[in-house]
């Protein structure tokens, strides 16, 4: 089956710094990728939809200047958390729409801790 | 906005027992997905249900979809400890978005 990878799997950073998370579709081309955030014991919250070659579409309440998304190729989308703060600490999961358009393949997630 | 509700939110059950998790959603959709999430891990796909009346089974889990009632169920038969996890349903609005349910945290007690 299709595989989506994320890097890094976990990261610790200091307040005020920026962190970049990569999401790759390893064996298929993903024209659309999604970024989710999940707080402990909660469901996944869609942050943005990322389309290759165009600007991401952000969900209401998600700051586009804080969470920069770049989908530069059909296999790579990146999420940069700028000027991170402790409240940004969360589990970030990306996914890619399947080539057939049925469902999504999820990456393994990135745990971000901001100290 | 499409809303997806699961119940129960928490479920503690003994090994060997049966139980059903319910997933209700607020608007028409004929695509529903069930996922499993272990602590600290991402989502593992369990079932994809694509039409009214769809029923799929894998091991001790069986999922069904009633699009008219906007309801999906995940039935657990003769639970074992390995099934302890959080289960999410998700509805595809045939646009570009998944809407996730609230999740059901299942603990199977020996």
PDB file of C-alpha atoms in Angstrom:
ATOM      1  CA  UNK A   1       0.000   0.000   0.000  1.00  0.00           C
ATOM      2  CA  UNK A   2       0.909   3.647  -0.265  1.00  0.00           C
ATOM      3  CA  UNK A   3       3.311   4.960   2.349  1.00  0.00           C
ATOM      4  CA  UNK A   4       3.538   8.426   3.833  1.00  0.00           C
ATOM      5  CA  UNK A   5       6.548   9.365   5.908  1.00  0.00           C
ATOM      6  CA  UNK A   6       7.169  12.264   8.251  1.00  0.00           C
ATOM      7  CA  UNK A   7      10.372  13.730   9.519  1.00  0.00           C
ATOM      8  CA  UNK A   8      11.282  14.248  12.244  1.00  0.00           C
ATOM      9  CA  UNK A   9       9.243  11.858  14.359  1.00  0.00           C
ATOM     10  CA  UNK A  10       9.812  14.032  17.399  1.00  0.00           C
ATOM     11  CA  UNK A  11      11.390  17.390  18.040  1.00  0.00           C
ATOM     12  CA  UNK A  12      12.063  19.568  21.045  1.00  0.00           C
ATOM     13  CA  UNK A  13      12.669  23.249  20.488  1.00  0.00           C
ATOM     14  CA  UNK A  14      12.905  26.431  22.493  1.00  0.00           C
ATOM     15  CA  UNK A  15      10.277  29.124  22.529  1.00  0.00           C
ATOM     16  CA  UNK A  16      10.710  31.588  19.711  1.00  0.00           C
ATOM     17  CA  UNK A  17      12.432  29.242  17.319  1.00  0.00           C
ATOM     18  CA  UNK A  18      10.979  27.755  14.142  1.00  0.00           C
ATOM     19  CA  UNK A  19      10.544  24.095  13.340  1.00  0.00           C
ATOM     20  CA  UNK A  20      10.029  22.465   9.952  1.00  0.00           C
ATOM     21  CA  UNK A  21       8.207  19.162   9.560  1.00  0.00           C
ATOM     22  CA  UNK A  22       8.381  17.228   6.296  1.00  0.00           C
ATOM     23  CA  UNK A  23       5.705  14.968   4.876  1.00  0.00           C
ATOM     24  CA  UNK A  24       6.533  12.712   1.948  1.00  0.00           C
ATOM     25  CA  UNK A  25       4.521  10.310  -0.131  1.00  0.00           C
ATOM     26  CA  UNK A  26       7.031   7.564  -0.841  1.00  0.00           C
ATOM     27  CA  UNK A  27       5.521   5.566  -3.657  1.00  0.00           C
ATOM     28  CA  UNK A  28       2.800   7.696  -5.152  1.00  0.00           C
ATOM     29  CA  UNK A  29       2.190  11.249  -6.222  1.00  0.00           C
ATOM     30  CA  UNK A  30       0.019  13.253  -3.894  1.00  0.00           C
ATOM     31  CA  UNK A  31      -1.576  16.295  -5.401  1.00  0.00           C
ATOM     32  CA  UNK A  32      -3.295  16.978  -2.109  1.00  0.00           C
ATOM     33  CA  UNK A  33      -1.890  16.626   1.384  1.00  0.00           C
ATOM     34  CA  UNK A  34      -3.455  17.485   4.703  1.00  0.00           C
ATOM     35  CA  UNK A  35      -2.028  18.647   7.999  1.00  0.00           C
ATOM     36  CA  UNK A  36      -3.693  17.769  11.287  1.00  0.00           C
ATOM     37  CA  UNK A  37      -2.964  18.594  14.882  1.00  0.00           C
ATOM     38  CA  UNK A  38      -3.904  16.368  17.766  1.00  0.00           C
ATOM     39  CA  UNK A  39      -3.803  17.300  21.424  1.00  0.00           C
ATOM     40  CA  UNK A  40      -3.634  14.558  24.054  1.00  0.00           C
ATOM     41  CA  UNK A  41      -6.790  12.480  24.312  1.00  0.00           C
ATOM     42  CA  UNK A  42      -8.495  14.512  21.614  1.00  0.00           C
ATOM     43  CA  UNK A  43      -9.457  13.935  18.030  1.00  0.00           C
ATOM     44  CA  UNK A  44      -7.570  15.113  14.976  1.00  0.00           C
ATOM     45  CA  UNK A  45      -8.148  18.700  13.956  1.00  0.00           C
ATOM     46  CA  UNK A  46      -7.592  19.615  10.334  1.00  0.00           C
ATOM     47  CA  UNK A  47      -5.261  22.587  10.084  1.00  0.00           C
ATOM     48  CA  UNK A  48      -4.893  23.019   6.354  1.00  0.00           C
ATOM     49  CA  UNK A  49      -5.190  21.430   2.968  1.00  0.00           C
ATOM     50  CA  UNK A  50      -2.084  21.598   0.841  1.00  0.00           C
ATOM     51  CA  UNK A  51      -2.252  21.427  -2.941  1.00  0.00           C
ATOM     52  CA  UNK A  52       0.861  21.016  -5.042  1.00  0.00           C
ATOM     53  CA  UNK A  53       1.919  24.235  -6.651  1.00  0.00           C
ATOM     54  CA  UNK A  54      -0.630  26.458  -4.982  1.00  0.00           C
ATOM     55  CA  UNK A  55      -1.269  28.130  -1.663  1.00  0.00           C
ATOM     56  CA  UNK A  56      -2.573  26.050   1.181  1.00  0.00           C
ATOM     57  CA  UNK A  57      -6.140  26.414   2.363  1.00  0.00           C
ATOM     58  CA  UNK A  58      -6.268  26.980   6.093  1.00  0.00           C
ATOM     59  CA  UNK A  59      -9.105  26.067   8.398  1.00  0.00           C
ATOM     60  CA  UNK A  60     -10.807  28.743  10.394  1.00  0.00           C
ATOM     61  CA  UNK A  61      -8.796  29.763  13.414  1.00  0.00           C
ATOM     62  CA  UNK A  62      -5.454  28.484  12.090  1.00  0.00           C
ATOM     63  CA  UNK A  63      -2.917  31.264  11.677  1.00  0.00           C
ATOM     64  CA  UNK A  64      -1.400  31.020   8.211  1.00  0.00           C
ATOM     65  CA  UNK A  65       1.525  33.226   9.167  1.00  0.00           C
ATOM     66  CA  UNK A  66       2.395  30.974  12.061  1.00  0.00           C
ATOM     67  CA  UNK A  67       1.938  27.638  10.339  1.00  0.00           C
ATOM     68  CA  UNK A  68       3.618  27.958   6.969  1.00  0.00           C
ATOM     69  CA  UNK A  69       2.818  25.206   4.502  1.00  0.00           C
ATOM     70  CA  UNK A  70       4.702  24.575   1.298  1.00  0.00           C
ATOM     71  CA  UNK A  71       3.774  21.859  -1.199  1.00  0.00           C
ATOM     72  CA  UNK A  72       6.554  22.277  -3.695  1.00  0.00           C
ATOM     73  CA  UNK A  73       6.383  18.879  -5.347  1.00  0.00           C
ATOM     74  CA  UNK A  74       3.982  15.997  -5.813  1.00  0.00           C
ATOM     75  CA  UNK A  75       5.706  14.025  -3.067  1.00  0.00           C
ATOM     76  CA  UNK A  76       6.634  16.622  -0.466  1.00  0.00           C
ATOM     77  CA  UNK A  77       4.756  19.034   1.752  1.00  0.00           C
ATOM     78  CA  UNK A  78       6.319  20.906   4.638  1.00  0.00           C
ATOM     79  CA  UNK A  79       4.836  22.538   7.711  1.00  0.00           C
ATOM     80  CA  UNK A  80       6.906  25.197   9.440  1.00  0.00           C
ATOM     81  CA  UNK A  81       5.851  26.304  12.889  1.00  0.00           C
ATOM     82  CA  UNK A  82       7.249  29.802  13.214  1.00  0.00           C
ATOM     83  CA  UNK A  83       8.119  31.441  16.517  1.00  0.00           C
ATOM     84  CA  UNK A  84       6.951  28.393  18.383  1.00  0.00           C
ATOM     85  CA  UNK A  85       5.413  28.692  21.829  1.00  0.00           C
ATOM     86  CA  UNK A  86       4.646  26.030  24.442  1.00  0.00           C
ATOM     87  CA  UNK A  87       0.981  26.025  23.416  1.00  0.00           C
ATOM     88  CA  UNK A  88       2.087  24.814  19.972  1.00  0.00           C
ATOM     89  CA  UNK A  89       3.280  21.583  21.549  1.00  0.00           C
ATOM     90  CA  UNK A  90       1.212  18.869  19.963  1.00  0.00           C
ATOM     91  CA  UNK A  91       1.202  15.813  17.737  1.00  0.00           C
ATOM     92  CA  UNK A  92       1.217  16.849  14.086  1.00  0.00           C
ATOM     93  CA  UNK A  93       0.039  14.328  11.507  1.00  0.00           C
ATOM     94  CA  UNK A  94       0.073  14.700   7.757  1.00  0.00           C
ATOM     95  CA  UNK A  95      -1.871  12.676   5.266  1.00  0.00           C
ATOM     96  CA  UNK A  96      -2.074  12.345   1.515  1.00  0.00           C
ATOM     97  CA  UNK A  97      -5.092  11.645  -0.589  1.00  0.00           C
ATOM     98  CA  UNK A  98      -4.816   8.312  -2.308  1.00  0.00           C
ATOM     99  CA  UNK A  99      -4.206   8.226  -6.043  1.00  0.00           C
ATOM    100  CA  UNK A 100      -7.691   6.840  -6.552  1.00  0.00           C
ATOM    101  CA  UNK A 101      -9.132   9.601  -4.395  1.00  0.00           C
ATOM    102  CA  UNK A 102     -10.604   7.214  -1.866  1.00  0.00           C
ATOM    103  CA  UNK A 103      -9.487   8.038   1.599  1.00  0.00           C
ATOM    104  CA  UNK A 104      -6.200   9.251   2.940  1.00  0.00           C
ATOM    105  CA  UNK A 105      -2.904   7.669   3.918  1.00  0.00           C
ATOM    106  CA  UNK A 106      -1.568   8.994   7.195  1.00  0.00           C
ATOM    107  CA  UNK A 107       2.000   9.678   8.151  1.00  0.00           C
ATOM    108  CA  UNK A 108       3.420   8.400  11.440  1.00  0.00           C
ATOM    109  CA  UNK A 109       3.158  11.806  13.085  1.00  0.00           C
ATOM    110  CA  UNK A 110       5.596  14.296  14.592  1.00  0.00           C
ATOM    111  CA  UNK A 111       5.544  15.095  18.274  1.00  0.00           C
ATOM    112  CA  UNK A 112       6.557  18.692  18.871  1.00  0.00           C
ATOM    113  CA  UNK A 113       7.508  19.903  22.324  1.00  0.00           C
ATOM    114  CA  UNK A 114       8.249  23.571  22.800  1.00  0.00           C
ATOM    115  CA  UNK A 115      10.064  24.456  26.005  1.00  0.00           C
TER     116      UNK A 115
ATOM    117  CA  UNK B   1     -20.097  22.251   8.917  1.00  0.00           C
ATOM    118  CA  UNK B   2     -20.284  18.493   9.015  1.00  0.00           C
ATOM    119  CA  UNK B   3     -20.314  17.100  12.548  1.00  0.00           C
ATOM    120  CA  UNK B   4     -19.324  13.599  13.495  1.00  0.00           C
ATOM    121  CA  UNK B   5     -20.166  12.187  16.887  1.00  0.00           C
ATOM    122  CA  UNK B   6     -19.052   8.931  18.400  1.00  0.00           C
ATOM    123  CA  UNK B   7     -20.316   7.162  21.430  1.00  0.00           C
ATOM    124  CA  UNK B   8     -19.286   6.081  23.826  1.00  0.00           C
ATOM    125  CA  UNK B   9     -16.228   8.241  24.334  1.00  0.00           C
ATOM    126  CA  UNK B  10     -14.758   5.777  26.766  1.00  0.00           C
ATOM    127  CA  UNK B  11     -15.381   2.066  26.890  1.00  0.00           C
ATOM    128  CA  UNK B  12     -14.057  -0.425  29.350  1.00  0.00           C
ATOM    129  CA  UNK B  13     -14.988  -3.989  28.621  1.00  0.00           C
ATOM    130  CA  UNK B  14     -13.997  -7.439  29.734  1.00  0.00           C
ATOM    131  CA  UNK B  15     -12.260  -9.875  27.506  1.00  0.00           C
ATOM    132  CA  UNK B  16     -14.655 -12.116  25.667  1.00  0.00           C
ATOM    133  CA  UNK B  17     -17.511  -9.617  25.656  1.00  0.00           C
ATOM    134  CA  UNK B  18     -19.171  -7.961  22.674  1.00  0.00           C
ATOM    135  CA  UNK B  19     -19.820  -4.283  22.195  1.00  0.00           C
ATOM    136  CA  UNK B  20     -20.684  -1.703  19.541  1.00  0.00           C
ATOM    137  CA  UNK B  21     -19.285   1.757  18.933  1.00  0.00           C
ATOM    138  CA  UNK B  22     -21.569   4.198  17.135  1.00  0.00           C
ATOM    139  CA  UNK B  23     -20.681   6.972  14.725  1.00  0.00           C
ATOM    140  CA  UNK B  24     -23.334   9.527  13.741  1.00  0.00           C
ATOM    141  CA  UNK B  25     -22.774  12.275  11.230  1.00  0.00           C
ATOM    142  CA  UNK B  26     -24.785  15.327  10.343  1.00  0.00           C
ATOM    143  CA  UNK B  27     -24.933  15.479   6.567  1.00  0.00           C
ATOM    144  CA  UNK B  28     -25.177  13.151   3.630  1.00  0.00           C
ATOM    145  CA  UNK B  29     -22.065  11.226   2.797  1.00  0.00           C
ATOM    146  CA  UNK B  30     -21.450   7.801   1.386  1.00  0.00           C
ATOM    147  CA  UNK B  31     -17.843   7.457   2.420  1.00  0.00           C
ATOM    148  CA  UNK B  32     -16.946   6.516   5.935  1.00  0.00           C
ATOM    149  CA  UNK B  33     -13.682   5.296   7.382  1.00  0.00           C
ATOM    150  CA  UNK B  34     -12.661   3.652  10.624  1.00  0.00           C
ATOM    151  CA  UNK B  35      -9.196   4.048  12.092  1.00  0.00           C
ATOM    152  CA  UNK B  36      -7.345   2.716  15.075  1.00  0.00           C
ATOM    153  CA  UNK B  37      -4.809   4.753  17.020  1.00  0.00           C
ATOM    154  CA  UNK B  38      -2.436   3.327  19.604  1.00  0.00           C
ATOM    155  CA  UNK B  39      -0.892   5.676  22.185  1.00  0.00           C
ATOM    156  CA  UNK B  40       1.792   7.856  20.651  1.00  0.00           C
ATOM    157  CA  UNK B  41       1.153   6.489  17.191  1.00  0.00           C
ATOM    158  CA  UNK B  42      -0.564   7.684  14.054  1.00  0.00           C
ATOM    159  CA  UNK B  43      -3.713   6.267  12.507  1.00  0.00           C
ATOM    160  CA  UNK B  44      -4.059   2.758  11.168  1.00  0.00           C
ATOM    161  CA  UNK B  45      -6.759   2.232   8.583  1.00  0.00           C
ATOM    162  CA  UNK B  46      -9.301  -0.420   9.546  1.00  0.00           C
ATOM    163  CA  UNK B  47     -12.249  -0.139   7.177  1.00  0.00           C
ATOM    164  CA  UNK B  48     -13.431   1.857   4.205  1.00  0.00           C
ATOM    165  CA  UNK B  49     -17.208   1.892   3.710  1.00  0.00           C
ATOM    166  CA  UNK B  50     -18.346   3.346   0.426  1.00  0.00           C
ATOM    167  CA  UNK B  51     -22.047   2.651   0.068  1.00  0.00           C
ATOM    168  CA  UNK B  52     -25.274   2.266   1.973  1.00  0.00           C
ATOM    169  CA  UNK B  53     -25.498  -1.149   3.561  1.00  0.00           C
ATOM    170  CA  UNK B  54     -21.776  -1.812   3.300  1.00  0.00           C
ATOM    171  CA  UNK B  55     -20.497  -4.287   5.833  1.00  0.00           C
ATOM    172  CA  UNK B  56     -16.878  -5.250   6.297  1.00  0.00           C
ATOM    173  CA  UNK B  57     -15.254  -7.618   8.738  1.00  0.00           C
ATOM    174  CA  UNK B  58     -11.695  -8.181   9.811  1.00  0.00           C
ATOM    175  CA  UNK B  59     -11.026 -10.525  12.663  1.00  0.00           C
ATOM    176  CA  UNK B  60     -13.051  -9.522  15.710  1.00  0.00           C
ATOM    177  CA  UNK B  61     -14.121  -6.203  14.208  1.00  0.00           C
ATOM    178  CA  UNK B  62     -17.057  -5.591  11.914  1.00  0.00           C
ATOM    179  CA  UNK B  63     -18.104  -2.228  10.503  1.00  0.00           C
ATOM    180  CA  UNK B  64     -21.350  -1.250   8.813  1.00  0.00           C
ATOM    181  CA  UNK B  65     -22.782   1.840   7.184  1.00  0.00           C
ATOM    182  CA  UNK B  66     -26.357   3.114   6.964  1.00  0.00           C
ATOM    183  CA  UNK B  67     -26.248   6.282   4.916  1.00  0.00           C
ATOM    184  CA  UNK B  68     -29.960   6.938   5.319  1.00  0.00           C
ATOM    185  CA  UNK B  69     -29.644   7.001   9.083  1.00  0.00           C
ATOM    186  CA  UNK B  70     -26.221   8.664   8.797  1.00  0.00           C
ATOM    187  CA  UNK B  71     -24.877   6.014  11.103  1.00  0.00           C
ATOM    188  CA  UNK B  72     -21.946   3.659  11.128  1.00  0.00           C
ATOM    189  CA  UNK B  73     -21.209   1.018  13.702  1.00  0.00           C
ATOM    190  CA  UNK B  74     -18.046  -0.789  14.716  1.00  0.00           C
ATOM    191  CA  UNK B  75     -18.880  -4.051  16.408  1.00  0.00           C
ATOM    192  CA  UNK B  76     -16.377  -5.844  18.580  1.00  0.00           C
ATOM    193  CA  UNK B  77     -16.813  -9.560  19.066  1.00  0.00           C
ATOM    194  CA  UNK B  78     -15.197 -11.460  21.931  1.00  0.00           C
ATOM    195  CA  UNK B  79     -12.821  -8.660  22.805  1.00  0.00           C
ATOM    196  CA  UNK B  80      -9.178  -9.345  23.539  1.00  0.00           C
ATOM    197  CA  UNK B  81      -6.610  -7.123  25.208  1.00  0.00           C
ATOM    198  CA  UNK B  82      -4.865  -6.375  21.907  1.00  0.00           C
ATOM    199  CA  UNK B  83      -7.912  -4.421  20.795  1.00  0.00           C
ATOM    200  CA  UNK B  84      -7.294  -1.765  23.433  1.00  0.00           C
ATOM    201  CA  UNK B  85      -6.795   1.491  21.494  1.00  0.00           C
ATOM    202  CA  UNK B  86      -8.648   4.606  20.434  1.00  0.00           C
ATOM    203  CA  UNK B  87     -10.986   4.180  17.481  1.00  0.00           C
ATOM    204  CA  UNK B  88     -11.982   7.015  15.194  1.00  0.00           C
ATOM    205  CA  UNK B  89     -14.539   7.208  12.467  1.00  0.00           C
ATOM    206  CA  UNK B  90     -14.119   9.803   9.738  1.00  0.00           C
ATOM    207  CA  UNK B  91     -16.517  11.046   7.117  1.00  0.00           C
ATOM    208  CA  UNK B  92     -15.432  12.211   3.701  1.00  0.00           C
ATOM    209  CA  UNK B  93     -17.572  15.064   2.450  1.00  0.00           C
ATOM    210  CA  UNK B  94     -16.564  14.179  -1.136  1.00  0.00           C
ATOM    211  CA  UNK B  95     -14.746  17.453  -1.262  1.00  0.00           C
ATOM    212  CA  UNK B  96     -11.287  17.539   0.063  1.00  0.00           C
ATOM    213  CA  UNK B  97     -11.884  17.100   3.741  1.00  0.00           C
ATOM    214  CA  UNK B  98     -12.126  14.422   6.357  1.00  0.00           C
ATOM    215  CA  UNK B  99     -14.213  15.102   9.412  1.00  0.00           C
ATOM    216  CA  UNK B 100     -13.156  12.982  12.352  1.00  0.00           C
ATOM    217  CA  UNK B 101     -15.326  11.719  15.134  1.00  0.00           C
ATOM    218  CA  UNK B 102     -14.525  12.417  18.741  1.00  0.00           C
ATOM    219  CA  UNK B 103     -12.875   9.040  19.172  1.00  0.00           C
ATOM    220  CA  UNK B 104     -13.677   6.099  21.434  1.00  0.00           C
ATOM    221  CA  UNK B 105     -11.033   5.025  23.896  1.00  0.00           C
ATOM    222  CA  UNK B 106     -11.371   1.279  24.361  1.00  0.00           C
ATOM    223  CA  UNK B 107      -9.800  -0.616  27.224  1.00  0.00           C
ATOM    224  CA  UNK B 108     -10.175  -4.378  27.317  1.00  0.00           C
ATOM    225  CA  UNK B 109      -9.749  -5.795  30.786  1.00  0.00           C
ATOM    226  CA  UNK B 110      -8.526  -9.362  31.307  1.00  0.00           C
TER     227      UNK B 110
END
